[in-house]
GROMACS .gro file of C-alpha atoms in nm:
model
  359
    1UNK     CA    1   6.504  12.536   4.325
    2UNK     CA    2   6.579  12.776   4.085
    3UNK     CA    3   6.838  13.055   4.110
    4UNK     CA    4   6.543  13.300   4.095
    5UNK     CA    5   6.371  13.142   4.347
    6UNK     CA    6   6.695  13.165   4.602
    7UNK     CA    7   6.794  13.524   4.467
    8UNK     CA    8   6.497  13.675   4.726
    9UNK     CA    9   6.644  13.924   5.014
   10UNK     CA   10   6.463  13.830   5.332
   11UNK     CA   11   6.240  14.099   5.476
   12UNK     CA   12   6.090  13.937   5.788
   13UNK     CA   13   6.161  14.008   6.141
   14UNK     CA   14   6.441  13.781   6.141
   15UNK     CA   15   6.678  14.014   5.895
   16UNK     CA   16   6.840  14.264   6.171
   17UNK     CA   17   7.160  14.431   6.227
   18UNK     CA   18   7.272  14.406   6.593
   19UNK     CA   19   7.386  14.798   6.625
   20UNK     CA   20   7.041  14.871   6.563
   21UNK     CA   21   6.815  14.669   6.796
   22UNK     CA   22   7.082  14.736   7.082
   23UNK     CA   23   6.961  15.091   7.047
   24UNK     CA   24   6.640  14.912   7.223
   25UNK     CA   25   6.536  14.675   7.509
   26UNK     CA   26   6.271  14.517   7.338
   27UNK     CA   27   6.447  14.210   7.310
   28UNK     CA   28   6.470  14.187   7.687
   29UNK     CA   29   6.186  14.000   7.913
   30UNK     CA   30   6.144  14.103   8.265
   31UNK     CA   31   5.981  13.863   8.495
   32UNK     CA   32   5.745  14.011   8.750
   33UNK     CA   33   5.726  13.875   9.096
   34UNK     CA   34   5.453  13.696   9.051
   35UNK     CA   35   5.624  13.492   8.744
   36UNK     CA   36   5.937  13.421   8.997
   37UNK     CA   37   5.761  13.322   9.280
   38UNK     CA   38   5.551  13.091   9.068
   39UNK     CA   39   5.885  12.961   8.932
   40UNK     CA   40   6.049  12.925   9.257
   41UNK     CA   41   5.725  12.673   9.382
   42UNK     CA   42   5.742  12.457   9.126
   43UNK     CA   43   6.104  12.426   9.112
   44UNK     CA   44   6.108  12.364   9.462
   45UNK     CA   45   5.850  12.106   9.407
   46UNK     CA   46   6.051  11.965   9.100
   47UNK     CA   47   6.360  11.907   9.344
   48UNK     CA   48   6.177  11.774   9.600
   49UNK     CA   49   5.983  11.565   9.366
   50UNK     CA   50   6.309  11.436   9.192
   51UNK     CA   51   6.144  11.301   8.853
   52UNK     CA   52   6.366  11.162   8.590
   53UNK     CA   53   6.442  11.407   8.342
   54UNK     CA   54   6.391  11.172   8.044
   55UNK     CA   55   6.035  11.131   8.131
   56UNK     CA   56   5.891  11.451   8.317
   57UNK     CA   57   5.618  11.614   8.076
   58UNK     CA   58   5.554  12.019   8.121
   59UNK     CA   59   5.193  11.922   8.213
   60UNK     CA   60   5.329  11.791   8.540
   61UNK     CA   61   5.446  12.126   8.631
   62UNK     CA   62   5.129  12.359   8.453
   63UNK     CA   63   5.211  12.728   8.410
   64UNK     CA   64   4.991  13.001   8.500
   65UNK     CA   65   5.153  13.328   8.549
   66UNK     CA   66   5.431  13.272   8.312
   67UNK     CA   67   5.184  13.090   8.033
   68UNK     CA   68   5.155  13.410   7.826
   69UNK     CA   69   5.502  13.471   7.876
   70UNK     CA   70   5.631  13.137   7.712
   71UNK     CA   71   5.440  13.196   7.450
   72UNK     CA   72   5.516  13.493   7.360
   73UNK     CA   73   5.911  13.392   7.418
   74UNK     CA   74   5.804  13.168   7.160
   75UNK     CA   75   5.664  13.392   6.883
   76UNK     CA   76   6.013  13.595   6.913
   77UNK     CA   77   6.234  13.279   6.852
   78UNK     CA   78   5.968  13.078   6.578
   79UNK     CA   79   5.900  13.409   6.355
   80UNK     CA   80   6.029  13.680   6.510
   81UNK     CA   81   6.397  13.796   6.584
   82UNK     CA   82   6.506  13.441   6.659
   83UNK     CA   83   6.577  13.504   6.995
   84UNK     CA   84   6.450  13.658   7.368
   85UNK     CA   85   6.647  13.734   7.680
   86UNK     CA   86   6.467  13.692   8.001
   87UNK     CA   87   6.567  13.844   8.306
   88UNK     CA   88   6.473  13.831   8.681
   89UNK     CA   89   6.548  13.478   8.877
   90UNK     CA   90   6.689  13.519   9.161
   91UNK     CA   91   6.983  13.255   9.141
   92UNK     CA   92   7.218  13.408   9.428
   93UNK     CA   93   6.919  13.284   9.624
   94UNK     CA   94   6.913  12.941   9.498
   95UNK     CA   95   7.097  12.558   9.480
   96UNK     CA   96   7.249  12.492   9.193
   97UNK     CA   97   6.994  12.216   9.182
   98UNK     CA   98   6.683  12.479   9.209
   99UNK     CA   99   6.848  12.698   8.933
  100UNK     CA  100   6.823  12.381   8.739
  101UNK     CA  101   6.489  12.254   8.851
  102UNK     CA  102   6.326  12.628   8.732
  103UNK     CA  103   6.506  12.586   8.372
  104UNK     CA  104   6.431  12.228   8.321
  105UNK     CA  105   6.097  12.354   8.349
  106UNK     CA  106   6.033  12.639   8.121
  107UNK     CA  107   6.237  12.406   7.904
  108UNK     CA  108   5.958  12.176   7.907
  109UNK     CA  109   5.762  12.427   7.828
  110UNK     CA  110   5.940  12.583   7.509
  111UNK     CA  111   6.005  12.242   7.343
  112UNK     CA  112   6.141  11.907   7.425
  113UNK     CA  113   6.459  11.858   7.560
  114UNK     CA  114   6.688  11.611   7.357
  115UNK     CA  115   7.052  11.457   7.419
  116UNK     CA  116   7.333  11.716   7.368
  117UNK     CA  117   7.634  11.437   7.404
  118UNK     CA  118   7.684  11.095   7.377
  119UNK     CA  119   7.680  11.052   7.751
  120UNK     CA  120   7.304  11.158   7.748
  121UNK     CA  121   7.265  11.485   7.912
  122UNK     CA  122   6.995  11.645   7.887
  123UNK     CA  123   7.152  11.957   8.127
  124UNK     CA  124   7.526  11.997   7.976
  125UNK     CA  125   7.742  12.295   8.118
  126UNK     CA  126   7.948  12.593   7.984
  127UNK     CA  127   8.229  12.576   8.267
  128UNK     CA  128   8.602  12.565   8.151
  129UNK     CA  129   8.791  12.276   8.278
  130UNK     CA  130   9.071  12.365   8.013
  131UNK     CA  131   9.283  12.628   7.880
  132UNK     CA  132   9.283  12.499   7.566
  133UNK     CA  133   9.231  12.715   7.259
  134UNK     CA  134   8.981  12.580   6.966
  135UNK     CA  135   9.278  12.567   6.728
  136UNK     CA  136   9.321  12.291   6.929
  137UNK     CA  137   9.144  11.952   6.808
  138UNK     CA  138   9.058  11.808   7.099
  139UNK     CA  139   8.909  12.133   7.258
  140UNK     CA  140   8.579  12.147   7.352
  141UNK     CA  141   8.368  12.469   7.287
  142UNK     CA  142   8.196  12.436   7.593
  143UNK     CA  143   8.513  12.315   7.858
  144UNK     CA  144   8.745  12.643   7.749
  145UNK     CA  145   8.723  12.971   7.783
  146UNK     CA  146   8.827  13.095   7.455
  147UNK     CA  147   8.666  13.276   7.217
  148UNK     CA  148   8.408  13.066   7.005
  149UNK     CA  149   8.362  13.144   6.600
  150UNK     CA  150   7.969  13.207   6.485
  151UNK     CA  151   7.797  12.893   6.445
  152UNK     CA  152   7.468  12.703   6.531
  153UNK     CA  153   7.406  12.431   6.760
  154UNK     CA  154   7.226  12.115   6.689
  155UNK     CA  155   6.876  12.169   6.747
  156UNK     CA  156   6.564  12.379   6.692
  157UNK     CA  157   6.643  12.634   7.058
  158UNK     CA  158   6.956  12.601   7.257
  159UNK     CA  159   6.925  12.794   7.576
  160UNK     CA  160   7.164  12.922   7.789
  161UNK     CA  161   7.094  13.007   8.152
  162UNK     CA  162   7.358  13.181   8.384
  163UNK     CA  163   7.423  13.064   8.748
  164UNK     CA  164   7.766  13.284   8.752
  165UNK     CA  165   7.929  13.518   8.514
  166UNK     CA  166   8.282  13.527   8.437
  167UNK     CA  167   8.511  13.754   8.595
  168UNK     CA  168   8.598  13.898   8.330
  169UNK     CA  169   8.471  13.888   7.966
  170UNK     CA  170   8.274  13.607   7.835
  171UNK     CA  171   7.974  13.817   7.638
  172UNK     CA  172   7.710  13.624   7.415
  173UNK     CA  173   7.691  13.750   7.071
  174UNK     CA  174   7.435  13.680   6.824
  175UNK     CA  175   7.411  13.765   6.455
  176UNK     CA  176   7.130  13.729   6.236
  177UNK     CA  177   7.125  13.438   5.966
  178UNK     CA  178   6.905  13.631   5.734
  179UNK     CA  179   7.092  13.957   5.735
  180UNK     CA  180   7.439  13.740   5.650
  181UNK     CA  181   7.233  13.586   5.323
  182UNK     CA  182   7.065  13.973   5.226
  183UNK     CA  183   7.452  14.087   5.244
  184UNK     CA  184   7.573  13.813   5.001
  185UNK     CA  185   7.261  13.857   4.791
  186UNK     CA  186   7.396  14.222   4.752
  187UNK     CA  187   7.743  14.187   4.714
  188UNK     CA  188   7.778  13.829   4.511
  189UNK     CA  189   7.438  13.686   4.425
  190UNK     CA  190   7.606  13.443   4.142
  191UNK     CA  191   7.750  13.217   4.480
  192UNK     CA  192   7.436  13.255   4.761
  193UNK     CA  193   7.274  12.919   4.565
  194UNK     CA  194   7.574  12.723   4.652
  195UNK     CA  195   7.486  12.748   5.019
  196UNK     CA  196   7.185  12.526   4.998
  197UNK     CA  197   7.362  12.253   4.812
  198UNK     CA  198   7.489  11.991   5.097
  199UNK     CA  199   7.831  12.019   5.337
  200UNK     CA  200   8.028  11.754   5.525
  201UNK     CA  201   8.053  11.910   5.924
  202UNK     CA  202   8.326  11.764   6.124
  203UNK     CA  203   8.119  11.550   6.399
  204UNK     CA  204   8.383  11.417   6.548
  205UNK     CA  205   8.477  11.789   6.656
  206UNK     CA  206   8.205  11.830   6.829
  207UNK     CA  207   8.138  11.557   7.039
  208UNK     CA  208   8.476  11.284   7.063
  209UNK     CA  209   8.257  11.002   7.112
  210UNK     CA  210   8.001  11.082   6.816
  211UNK     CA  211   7.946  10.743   6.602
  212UNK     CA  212   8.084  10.870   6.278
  213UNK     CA  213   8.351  11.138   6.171
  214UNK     CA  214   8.093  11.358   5.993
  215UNK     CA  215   7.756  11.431   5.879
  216UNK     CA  216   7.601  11.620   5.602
  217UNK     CA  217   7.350  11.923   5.590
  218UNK     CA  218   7.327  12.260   5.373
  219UNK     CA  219   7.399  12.593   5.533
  220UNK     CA  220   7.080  12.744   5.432
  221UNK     CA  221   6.699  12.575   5.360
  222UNK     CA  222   6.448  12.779   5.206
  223UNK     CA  223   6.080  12.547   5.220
  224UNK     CA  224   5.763  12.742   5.149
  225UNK     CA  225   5.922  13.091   5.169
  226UNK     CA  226   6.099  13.016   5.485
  227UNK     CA  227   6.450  13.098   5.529
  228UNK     CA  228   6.655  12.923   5.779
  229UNK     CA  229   7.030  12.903   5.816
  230UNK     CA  230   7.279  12.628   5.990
  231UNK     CA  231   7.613  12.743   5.998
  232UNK     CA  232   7.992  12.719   6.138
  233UNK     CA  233   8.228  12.714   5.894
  234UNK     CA  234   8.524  12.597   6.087
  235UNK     CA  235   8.342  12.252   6.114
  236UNK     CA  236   8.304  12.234   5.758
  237UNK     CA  237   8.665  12.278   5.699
  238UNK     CA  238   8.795  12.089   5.956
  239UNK     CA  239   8.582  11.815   5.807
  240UNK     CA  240   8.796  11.840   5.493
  241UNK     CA  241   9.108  11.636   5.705
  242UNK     CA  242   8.889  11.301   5.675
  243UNK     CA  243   8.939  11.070   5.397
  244UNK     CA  244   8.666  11.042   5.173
  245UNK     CA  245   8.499  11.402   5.206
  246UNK     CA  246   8.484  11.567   4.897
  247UNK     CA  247   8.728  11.862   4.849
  248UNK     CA  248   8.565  12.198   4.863
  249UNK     CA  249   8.510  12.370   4.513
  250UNK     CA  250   8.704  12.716   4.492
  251UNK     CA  251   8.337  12.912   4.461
  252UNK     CA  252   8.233  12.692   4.789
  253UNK     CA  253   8.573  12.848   4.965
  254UNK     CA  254   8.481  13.168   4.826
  255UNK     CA  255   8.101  13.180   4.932
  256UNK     CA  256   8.240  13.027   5.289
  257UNK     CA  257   8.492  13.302   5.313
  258UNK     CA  258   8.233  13.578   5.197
  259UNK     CA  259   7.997  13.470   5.482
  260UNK     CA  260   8.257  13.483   5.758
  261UNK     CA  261   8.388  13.780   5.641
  262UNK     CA  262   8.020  13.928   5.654
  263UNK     CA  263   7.954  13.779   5.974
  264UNK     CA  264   8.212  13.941   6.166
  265UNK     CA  265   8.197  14.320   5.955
  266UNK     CA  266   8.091  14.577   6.263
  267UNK     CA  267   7.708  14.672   6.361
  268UNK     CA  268   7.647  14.319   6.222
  269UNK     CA  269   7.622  14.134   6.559
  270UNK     CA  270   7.458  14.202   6.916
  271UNK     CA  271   7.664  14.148   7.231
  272UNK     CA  272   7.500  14.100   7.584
  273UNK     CA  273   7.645  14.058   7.918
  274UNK     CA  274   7.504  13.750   8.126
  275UNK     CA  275   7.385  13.858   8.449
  276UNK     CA  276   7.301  13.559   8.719
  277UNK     CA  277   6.922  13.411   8.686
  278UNK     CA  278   6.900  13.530   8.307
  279UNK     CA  279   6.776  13.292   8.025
  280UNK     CA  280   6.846  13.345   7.622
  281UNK     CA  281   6.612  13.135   7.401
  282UNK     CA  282   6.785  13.111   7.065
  283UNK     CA  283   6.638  13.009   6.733
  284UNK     CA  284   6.930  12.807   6.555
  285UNK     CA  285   6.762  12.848   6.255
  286UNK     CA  286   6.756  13.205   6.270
  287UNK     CA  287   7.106  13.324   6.471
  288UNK     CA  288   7.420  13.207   6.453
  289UNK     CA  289   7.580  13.279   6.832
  290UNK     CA  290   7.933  13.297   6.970
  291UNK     CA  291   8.158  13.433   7.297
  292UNK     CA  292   8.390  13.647   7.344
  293UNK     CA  293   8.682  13.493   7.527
  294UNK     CA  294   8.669  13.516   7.937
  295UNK     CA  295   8.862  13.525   8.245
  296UNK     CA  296   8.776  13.325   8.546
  297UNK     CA  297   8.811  13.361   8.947
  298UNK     CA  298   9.048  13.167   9.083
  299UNK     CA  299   8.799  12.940   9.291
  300UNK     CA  300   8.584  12.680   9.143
  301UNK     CA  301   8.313  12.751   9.297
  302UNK     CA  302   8.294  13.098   9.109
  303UNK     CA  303   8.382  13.050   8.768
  304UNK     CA  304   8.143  13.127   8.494
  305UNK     CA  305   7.904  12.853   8.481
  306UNK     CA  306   7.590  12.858   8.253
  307UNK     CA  307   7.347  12.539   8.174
  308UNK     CA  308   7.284  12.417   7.848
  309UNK     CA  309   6.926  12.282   7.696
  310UNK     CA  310   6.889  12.194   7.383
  311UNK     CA  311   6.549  12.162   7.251
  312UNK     CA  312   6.302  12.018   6.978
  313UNK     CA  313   6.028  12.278   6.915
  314UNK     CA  314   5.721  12.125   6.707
  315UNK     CA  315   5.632  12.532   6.506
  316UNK     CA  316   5.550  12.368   6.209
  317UNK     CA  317   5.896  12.520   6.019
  318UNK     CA  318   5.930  12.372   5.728
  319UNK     CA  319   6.330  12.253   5.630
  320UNK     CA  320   6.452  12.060   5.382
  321UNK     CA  321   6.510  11.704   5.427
  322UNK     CA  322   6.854  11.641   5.623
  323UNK     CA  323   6.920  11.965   5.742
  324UNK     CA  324   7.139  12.112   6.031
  325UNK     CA  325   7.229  11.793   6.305
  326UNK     CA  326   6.851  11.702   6.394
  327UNK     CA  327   6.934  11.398   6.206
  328UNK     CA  328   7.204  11.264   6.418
  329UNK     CA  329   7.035  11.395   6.743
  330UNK     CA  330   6.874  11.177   7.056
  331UNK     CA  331   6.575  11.169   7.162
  332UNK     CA  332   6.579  11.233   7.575
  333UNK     CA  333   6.391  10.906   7.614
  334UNK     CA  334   6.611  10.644   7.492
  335UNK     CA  335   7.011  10.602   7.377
  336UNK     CA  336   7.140  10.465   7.077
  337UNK     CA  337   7.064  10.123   7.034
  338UNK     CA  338   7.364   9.914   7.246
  339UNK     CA  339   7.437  10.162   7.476
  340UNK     CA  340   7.322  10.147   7.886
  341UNK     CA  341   7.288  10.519   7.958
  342UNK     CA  342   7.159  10.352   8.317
  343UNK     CA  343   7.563  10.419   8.353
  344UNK     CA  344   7.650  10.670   8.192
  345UNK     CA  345   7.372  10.952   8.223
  346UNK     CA  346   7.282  11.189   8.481
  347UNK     CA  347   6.899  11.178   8.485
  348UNK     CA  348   6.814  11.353   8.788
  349UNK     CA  349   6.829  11.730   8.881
  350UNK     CA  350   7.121  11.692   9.155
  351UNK     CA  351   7.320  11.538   8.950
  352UNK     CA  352   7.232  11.677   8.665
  353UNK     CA  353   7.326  12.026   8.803
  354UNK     CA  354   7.695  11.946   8.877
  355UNK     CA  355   7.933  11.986   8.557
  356UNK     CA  356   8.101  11.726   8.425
  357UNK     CA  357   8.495  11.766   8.518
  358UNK     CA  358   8.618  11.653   8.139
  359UNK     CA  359   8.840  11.869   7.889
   0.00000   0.00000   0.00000
């Protein structure tokens, strides 16, 4: 692809600033009552049902009053803004296991669910078991409760669902992917084509018991016209403490640097408070998302605790070969070839609802 051919500001839906959509609530779904009670049946029936969450197919659990509603959550996060939040369960009503049961669902119904860790899980949790910091190598973004840099998970959604919010602190923020690449077309457009040349991302970082130390992907694919971004520098440089991955160039620090410095300039991003019952369907290909750091109640049974899905969504988005994780990914069906996830995974909603208690 030629510099030329790169060198194009995006102008779709997807290019925002964050101070100016907060002026609106546009990017906020409210369920009616009649889309939460038909969510509370058939999670009820899910529960009581008990299928095995590698095998359960949305058409099992057929939506009526919410079917417009998923797809239109759908045209927000595929071309749209990259992302919805919907609002309106009523989880101080419900099990853990219900909460789960109702997600699990409209999962189903936004994509397919894949593995998020080695272990299999196909429902991981946000819940600090830690106080470690991320400057920390053995932290894990999702067991600690500090602040998170910008980056993008490892499929095409990740969804986050709260059962309880922190006591303090702990807001989502989002920033779009497109309006970071139209601010380094402005300021430096001789470095934005070294973004789509391939990176080595520290693996090992992200999940201890990942098969190899790293893998490779750009940080931005343009197929057909369509721009999508995967992103997170700090796994790219952490990357750089293997043997054997090439050293960064000085214009690859610089374009790095440039983008994080972007990234974090003010107006840039959108911050939202998680109330209890609400969902946020996030395009990884279109935001990059983060936390602010949080403060939790004394008591485990109220610390901040949202659910994790991480889904495959067949739109038809064209990305060049190798790009983002979707390469090293599972499929929810089966494990990596030696391994009995008969032990290790937690394939039903009960147990799927309860956090694992690792650091």
């Amino acid at each position: 692809m030629t510099t030329a051919a790169v060198c194009k500001p995006v102008t779709t839906a997807a290019a925002w600033r964050g101070d100016e959509i907060k002026a609106g609530e546009e990017w906020i779904y409210h369920l009616s009552p009649e889309q939460v009670e038909e969510l509370e049946d058939l999670g009820a029936r899910f529960v009581e049902a008990d299928p095995d969450l590698r095998f359960v197919q949305a058409s099992e659990y057929p939506l009526t009053a919410c079917a417009e509603a998923v797809e239109a959550w759908g045209r927000d996060v595929d071309t749209g803004r990259g992302f919805v939040l919907v609002r309106g369960l009523r989880t101080h009503l419900y099990s853990d296991a219900l909460s789960s049961a109702i997600y699990y669902i409209l999962g189903l119904h936004m994509g397919d669910p894949i593995r998020q860790n080695e272990m299999g899980d196909l429902i991981d949790h946000i819940y600090a078991t830690s106080d470690k910091t991320m400057d920390d190598p053995t932290a894990l973004s999702s067991k600690v409760r500090d602040k998170l840099v910008y980056h993008s998970d490892s499929s095409d959604i990740v969804a986050l669902m709260c059962l309880r919010p922190a006591k303090e602190g702990g807001a989502s923020c989002l920033v779009s992917g497109a309006e970071i690449y139209n601010e380094i077309l402005r300021r430096r457009p001789d470095l934005a084509p070294l973004l789509l040349e391939p990176f080595h991302w520290d693996w090992r970082r992200q999940d201890h018991n990942a098969p190899a130390n790293t893998y490779t992907s750009p940080v931005i694919s343009i197929e057909e016209g369509v721009f999508s971004m995967y992103a997170g520098s700090l796994y790219i440089l952490t990357a750089q403490e293997y043997p054997g991955v090439p050293k960064l160039t000085d214009a690859q620090k610089e374009v790095l640097a440039l983008f994080d410095e972007i990234t974090y300039e003010p107006g840039m991003a959108i911050d939202m408070d998680f109330r209890p019952g609400d969902i946020q369907w996030l395009s990884n290909y279109a935001a990059l998302h983060s936390r602010t750091e949080f403060f939790d109640h004394p008591e485990p049974q109220r610390k901040r605790h949202l659910l994790r899905l991480w889904l495959s969504r067949d739109a038809g988005r064209p990305v060049v070969e190798g790009f983002g994780k979707n390469g090293v990914v599972q499929v929810r069906e089966k494990p990596r070839e030696g391994v009995d996830d008969e032990v290790i995974g937690k394939f039903h909603v009960a147990d799927a609802a309860v956090p694992r208690m690792i650091s």
